Short mmCIF file of C-alpha atoms in Angstrom, two decimals:
data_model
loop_
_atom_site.label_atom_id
_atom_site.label_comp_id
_atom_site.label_asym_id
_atom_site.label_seq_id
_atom_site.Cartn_x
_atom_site.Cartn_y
_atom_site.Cartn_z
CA UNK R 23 110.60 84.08 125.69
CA UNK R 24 107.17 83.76 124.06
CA UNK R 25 106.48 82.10 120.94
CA UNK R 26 105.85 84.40 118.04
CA UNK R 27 105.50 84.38 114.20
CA UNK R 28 105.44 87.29 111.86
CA UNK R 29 104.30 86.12 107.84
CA UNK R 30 103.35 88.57 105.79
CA UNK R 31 104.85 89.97 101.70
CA UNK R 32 104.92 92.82 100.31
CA UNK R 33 104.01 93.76 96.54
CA UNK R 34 104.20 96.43 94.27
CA UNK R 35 100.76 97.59 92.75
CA UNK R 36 99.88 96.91 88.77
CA UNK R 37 102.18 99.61 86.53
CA UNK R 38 98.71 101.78 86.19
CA UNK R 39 98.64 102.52 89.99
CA UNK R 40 102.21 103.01 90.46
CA UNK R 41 101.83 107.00 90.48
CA UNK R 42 99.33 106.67 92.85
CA UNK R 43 100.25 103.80 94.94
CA UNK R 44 104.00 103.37 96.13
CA UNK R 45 102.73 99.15 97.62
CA UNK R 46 101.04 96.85 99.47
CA UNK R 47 101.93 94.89 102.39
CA UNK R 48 100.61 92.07 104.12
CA UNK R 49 100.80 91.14 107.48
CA UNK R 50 99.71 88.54 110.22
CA UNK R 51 101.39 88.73 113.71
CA UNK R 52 100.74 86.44 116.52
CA UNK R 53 101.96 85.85 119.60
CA UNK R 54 103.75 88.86 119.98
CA UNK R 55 103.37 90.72 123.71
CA UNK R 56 100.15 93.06 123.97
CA UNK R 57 100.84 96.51 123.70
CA UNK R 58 101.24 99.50 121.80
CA UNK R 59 102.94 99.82 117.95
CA UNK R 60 104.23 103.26 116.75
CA UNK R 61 103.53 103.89 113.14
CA UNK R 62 106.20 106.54 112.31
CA UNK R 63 105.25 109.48 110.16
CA UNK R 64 106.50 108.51 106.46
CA UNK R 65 106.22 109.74 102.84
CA UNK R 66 102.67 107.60 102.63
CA UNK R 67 99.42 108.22 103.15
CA UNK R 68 98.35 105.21 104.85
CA UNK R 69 95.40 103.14 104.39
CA UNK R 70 94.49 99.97 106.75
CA UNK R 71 92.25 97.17 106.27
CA UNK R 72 92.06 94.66 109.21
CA UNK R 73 91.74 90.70 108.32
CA UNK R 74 90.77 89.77 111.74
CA UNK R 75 89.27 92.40 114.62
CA UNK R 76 88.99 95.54 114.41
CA UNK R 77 92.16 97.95 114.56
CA UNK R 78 92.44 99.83 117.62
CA UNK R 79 94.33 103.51 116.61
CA UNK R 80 94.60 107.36 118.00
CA UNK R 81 96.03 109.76 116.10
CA UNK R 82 98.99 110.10 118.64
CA UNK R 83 100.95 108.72 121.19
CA UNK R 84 100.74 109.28 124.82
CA UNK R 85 98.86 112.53 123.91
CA UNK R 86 95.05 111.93 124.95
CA UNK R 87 94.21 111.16 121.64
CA UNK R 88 91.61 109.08 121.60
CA UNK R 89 91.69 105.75 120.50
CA UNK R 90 88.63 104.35 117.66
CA UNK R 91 88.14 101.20 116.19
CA UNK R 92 88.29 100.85 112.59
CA UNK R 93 87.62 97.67 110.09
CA UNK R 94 89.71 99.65 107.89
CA UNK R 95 91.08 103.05 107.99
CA UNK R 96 92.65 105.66 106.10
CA UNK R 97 94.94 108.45 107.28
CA UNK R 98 96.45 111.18 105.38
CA UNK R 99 100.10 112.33 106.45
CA UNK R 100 101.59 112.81 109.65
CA UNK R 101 104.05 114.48 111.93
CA UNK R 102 103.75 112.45 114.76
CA UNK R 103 103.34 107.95 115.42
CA UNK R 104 99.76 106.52 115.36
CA UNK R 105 99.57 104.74 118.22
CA UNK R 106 98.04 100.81 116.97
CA UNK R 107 96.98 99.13 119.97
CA UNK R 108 97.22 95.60 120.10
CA UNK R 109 96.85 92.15 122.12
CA UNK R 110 99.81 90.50 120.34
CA UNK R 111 98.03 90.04 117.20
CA UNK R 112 97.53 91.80 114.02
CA UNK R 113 96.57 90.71 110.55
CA UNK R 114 95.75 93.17 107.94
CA UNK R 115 96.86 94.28 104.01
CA UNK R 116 98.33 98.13 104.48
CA UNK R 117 98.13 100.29 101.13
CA UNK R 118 101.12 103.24 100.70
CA UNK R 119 99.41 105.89 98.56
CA UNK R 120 101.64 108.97 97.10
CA UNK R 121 100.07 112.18 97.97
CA UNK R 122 98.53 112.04 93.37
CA UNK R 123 96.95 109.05 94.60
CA UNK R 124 94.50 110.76 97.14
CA UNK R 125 92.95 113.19 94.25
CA UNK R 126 93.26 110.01 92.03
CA UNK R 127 91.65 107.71 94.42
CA UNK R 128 89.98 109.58 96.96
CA UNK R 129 88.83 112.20 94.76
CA UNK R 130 90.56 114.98 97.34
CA UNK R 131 94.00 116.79 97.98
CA UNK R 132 96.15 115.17 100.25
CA UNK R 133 95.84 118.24 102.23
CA UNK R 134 91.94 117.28 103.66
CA UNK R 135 93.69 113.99 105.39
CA UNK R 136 96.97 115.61 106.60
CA UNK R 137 96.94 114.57 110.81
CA UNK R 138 93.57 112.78 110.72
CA UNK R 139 92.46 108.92 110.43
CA UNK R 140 88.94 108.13 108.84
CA UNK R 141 86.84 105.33 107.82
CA UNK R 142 87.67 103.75 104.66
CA UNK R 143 84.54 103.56 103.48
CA UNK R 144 84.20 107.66 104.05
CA UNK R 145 86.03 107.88 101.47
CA UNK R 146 85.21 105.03 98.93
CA UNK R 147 81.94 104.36 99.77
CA UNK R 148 80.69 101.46 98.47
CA UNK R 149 83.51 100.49 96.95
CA UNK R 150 85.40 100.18 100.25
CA UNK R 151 82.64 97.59 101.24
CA UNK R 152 83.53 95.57 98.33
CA UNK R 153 86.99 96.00 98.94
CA UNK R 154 87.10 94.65 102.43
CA UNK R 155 84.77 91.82 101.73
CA UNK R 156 87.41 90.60 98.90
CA UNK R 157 90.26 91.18 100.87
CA UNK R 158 89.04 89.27 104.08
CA UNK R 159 87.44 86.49 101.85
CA UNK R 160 90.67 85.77 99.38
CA UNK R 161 93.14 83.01 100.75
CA UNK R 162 96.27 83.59 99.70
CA UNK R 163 98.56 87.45 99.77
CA UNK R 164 98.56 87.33 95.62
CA UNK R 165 94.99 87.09 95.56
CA UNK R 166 94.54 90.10 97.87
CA UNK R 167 96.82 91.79 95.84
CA UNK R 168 95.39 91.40 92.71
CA UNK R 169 91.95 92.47 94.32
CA UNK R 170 93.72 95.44 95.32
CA UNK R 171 94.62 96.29 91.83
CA UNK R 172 90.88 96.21 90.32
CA UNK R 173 89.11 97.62 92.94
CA UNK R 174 92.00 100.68 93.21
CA UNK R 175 91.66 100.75 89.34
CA UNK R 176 88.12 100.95 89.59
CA UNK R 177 88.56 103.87 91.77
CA UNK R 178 90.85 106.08 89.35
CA UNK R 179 88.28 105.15 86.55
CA UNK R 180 85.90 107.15 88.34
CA UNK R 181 87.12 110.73 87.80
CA UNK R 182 90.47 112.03 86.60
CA UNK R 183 91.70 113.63 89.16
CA UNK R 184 95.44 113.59 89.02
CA UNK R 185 95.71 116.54 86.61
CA UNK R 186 94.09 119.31 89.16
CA UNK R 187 97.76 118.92 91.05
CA UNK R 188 100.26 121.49 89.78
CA UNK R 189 103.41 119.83 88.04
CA UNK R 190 105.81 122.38 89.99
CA UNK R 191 104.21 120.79 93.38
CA UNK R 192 104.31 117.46 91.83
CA UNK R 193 107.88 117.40 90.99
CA UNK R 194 108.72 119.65 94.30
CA UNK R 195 107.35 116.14 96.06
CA UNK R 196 109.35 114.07 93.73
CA UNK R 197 112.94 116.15 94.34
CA UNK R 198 112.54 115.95 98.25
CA UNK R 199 111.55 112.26 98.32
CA UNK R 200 114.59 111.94 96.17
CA UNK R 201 116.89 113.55 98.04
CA UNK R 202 115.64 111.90 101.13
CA UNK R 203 114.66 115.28 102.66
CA UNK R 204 118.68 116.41 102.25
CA UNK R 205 117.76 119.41 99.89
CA UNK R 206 117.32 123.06 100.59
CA UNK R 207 113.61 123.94 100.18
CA UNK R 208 114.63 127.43 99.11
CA UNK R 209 117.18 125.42 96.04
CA UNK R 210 113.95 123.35 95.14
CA UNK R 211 111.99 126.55 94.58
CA UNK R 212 114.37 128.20 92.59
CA UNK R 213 115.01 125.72 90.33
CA UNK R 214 111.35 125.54 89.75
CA UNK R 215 111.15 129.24 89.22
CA UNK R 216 108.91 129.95 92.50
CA UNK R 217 109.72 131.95 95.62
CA UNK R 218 110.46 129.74 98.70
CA UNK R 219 107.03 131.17 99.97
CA UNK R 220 105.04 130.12 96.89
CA UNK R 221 106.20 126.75 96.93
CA UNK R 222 105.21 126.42 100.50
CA UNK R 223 102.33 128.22 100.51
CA UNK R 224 101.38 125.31 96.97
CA UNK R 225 102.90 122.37 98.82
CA UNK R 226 101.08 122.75 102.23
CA UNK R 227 97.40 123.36 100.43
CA UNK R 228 98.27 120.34 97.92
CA UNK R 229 100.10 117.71 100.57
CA UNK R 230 99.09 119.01 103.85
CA UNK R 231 102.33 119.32 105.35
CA UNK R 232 105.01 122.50 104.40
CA UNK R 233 107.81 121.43 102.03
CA UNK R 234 110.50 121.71 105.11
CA UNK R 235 108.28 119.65 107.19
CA UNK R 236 108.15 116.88 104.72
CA UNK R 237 111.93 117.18 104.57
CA UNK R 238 111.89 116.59 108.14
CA UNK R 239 109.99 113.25 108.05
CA UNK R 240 111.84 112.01 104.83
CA UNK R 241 114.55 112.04 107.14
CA UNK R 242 113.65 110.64 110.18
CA UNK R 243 112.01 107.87 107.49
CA UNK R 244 114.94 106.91 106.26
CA UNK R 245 116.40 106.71 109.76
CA UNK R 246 113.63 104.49 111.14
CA UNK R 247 114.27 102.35 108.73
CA UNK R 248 117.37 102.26 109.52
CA UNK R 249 116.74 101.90 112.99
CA UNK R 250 113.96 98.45 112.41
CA UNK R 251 116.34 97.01 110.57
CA UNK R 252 117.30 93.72 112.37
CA UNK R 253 121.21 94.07 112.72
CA UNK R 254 120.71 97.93 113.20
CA UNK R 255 123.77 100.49 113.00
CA UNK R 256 124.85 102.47 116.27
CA UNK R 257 122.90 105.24 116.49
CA UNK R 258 125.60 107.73 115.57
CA UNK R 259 125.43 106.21 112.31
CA UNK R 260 122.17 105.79 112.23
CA UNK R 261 122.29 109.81 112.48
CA UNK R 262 125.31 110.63 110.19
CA UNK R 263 124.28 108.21 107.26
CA UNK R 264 120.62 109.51 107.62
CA UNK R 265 121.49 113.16 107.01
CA UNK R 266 121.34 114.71 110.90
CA UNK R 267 124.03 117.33 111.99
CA UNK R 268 124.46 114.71 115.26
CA UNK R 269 122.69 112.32 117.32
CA UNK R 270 121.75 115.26 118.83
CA UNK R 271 119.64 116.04 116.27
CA UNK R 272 118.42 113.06 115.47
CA UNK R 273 117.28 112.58 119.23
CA UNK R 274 115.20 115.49 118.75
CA UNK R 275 113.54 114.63 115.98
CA UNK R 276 112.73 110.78 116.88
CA UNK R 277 111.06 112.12 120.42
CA UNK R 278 109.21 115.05 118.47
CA UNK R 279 107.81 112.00 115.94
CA UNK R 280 107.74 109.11 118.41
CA UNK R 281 106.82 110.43 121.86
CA UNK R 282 110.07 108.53 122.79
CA UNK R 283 114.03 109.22 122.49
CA UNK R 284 115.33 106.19 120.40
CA UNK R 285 116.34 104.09 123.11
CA UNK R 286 113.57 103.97 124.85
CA UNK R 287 111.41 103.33 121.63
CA UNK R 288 113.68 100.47 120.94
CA UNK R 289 112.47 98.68 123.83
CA UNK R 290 109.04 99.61 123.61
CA UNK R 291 108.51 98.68 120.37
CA UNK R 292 107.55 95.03 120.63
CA UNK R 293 106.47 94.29 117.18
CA UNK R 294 110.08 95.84 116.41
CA UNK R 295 111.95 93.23 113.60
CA UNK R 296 108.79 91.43 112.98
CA UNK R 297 108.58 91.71 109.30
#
């Protein structure tokens, strides 16, 4: 078996991002076998900023989407893995922004990112530059981090942007990430005092993805986690403690968002356990 070694931490942002950014991780992977990772679709709009070479991503996995390198890249959210290609090495900080945090930091809806990956610096500008250059020339995670913090604060500061999202969308998002995805959309509506189609119609032009499709991936989120974990649960479990009618079910999903029935991903994932 090769050699490998997986460091990395994880930290949350200061308490004046915390609407807008769920954490950071760091990461730096070596030695690992060359291949492909799947980043599963999640609550998080995903931003990436490399340490080493550039990261090599398409949009989807076995698909024909085309694979770009990015210094750093930001994607909005998804319904399907990113495929990261890799030679058995990856170092980079990842960012978790809520779907507030794109109008607060990007100065746009969520909904202009849903299914696509940009440059970072399309959307900062400038400030992404300075970002980067921080990040790559800090030594230690904490000092990354706290770059992170004033450079994402910086951002905010430049417009207030948070207030354009509708509180009945905002709390929709909060209910379903609560819930895990188990909650009817058509409950979450009513107790809002919107029709089912209103809140959809609201959700999908704020977020970018339909209030039952976000269910969806809240679910098969909390089952990949479940999944990575390093002594994992069979997958029946895996399905029943996850909220899926089966494993039936849950085998549908994980091939609609992986490319792969769970097995199969499980040995194809080779950075699987790493952090």
């Amino acid at each position: 078996m090769e050699h490998h070694t997986a460091t990395g931490t994880g930290a949350r942002p200061a308490p004046a991002l915390r609407e807008y950014v769920d954490s950071y991780v760091g990461f730096d992977l070596r030695g690992f076998p060359a291949g492909v990772h799947r980043g599963p679709p999640s609550r998080a709009l995903t931003a990436v900023i490399s340490l080493s070479d550039p990261l090599e991503v398409a949009a989807g996995v076995d698909d024909g989407s085309p694979v770009t390198r990015f210094g750093s890249v930001a994607g909005g959210l998804m319904c399907r893995s990113v495929a990261l290609h890799h030679d058995g090495r990856q170092q980079g900080v990842q960012v978790s922004l809520t779907p507030l945090g794109a109008r607060a930091i990007y100065g746009m809806p969520a909904a202009e990112l849903a299914h696509r990956l940009v440059p970072l610096d399309e959307l900062l500008g400038a400030l992404a530059v300075e970002l980067v250059d921080r990040l790559r020339s800090a030594t230690t995670w904490a000092a990354r981090f706290t770059a992170l913090d004033e450079l994402l604060l910086r951002a905010v500061g430049r417009g207030d942007h948070a207030r354009e999202v509708r509180p009945e969308v905002a709390e929709a998002w909060r209910r379903l990430v609560a819930a895990r995805g188990c909650v009817q959309v058509g409950a979450v509506a009513a107790e809002l005092g919107w029709s089912r189609r209103h809140l959809t119609e609201r959700f999908l032009g704020e977020v970018g993805l339909p209030p039952k499709t976000l269910a969806r991936v809240l679910r098969f989120e909390h089952a990949h986690e479940l999944a990575a974990a390093r002594d994992p649960l069979p997958w029946s479990d895996v399905a029943a403690v996850s909220g899926y009618a089966d494993q039936a079910h849950l085998v549908r999903d994980w091939r609609e968002f992986t490319g792969r029935p769970p097995t199969a991903w499980r040995r194809g994932e080779v950075l699987l356990g790493a952090g």
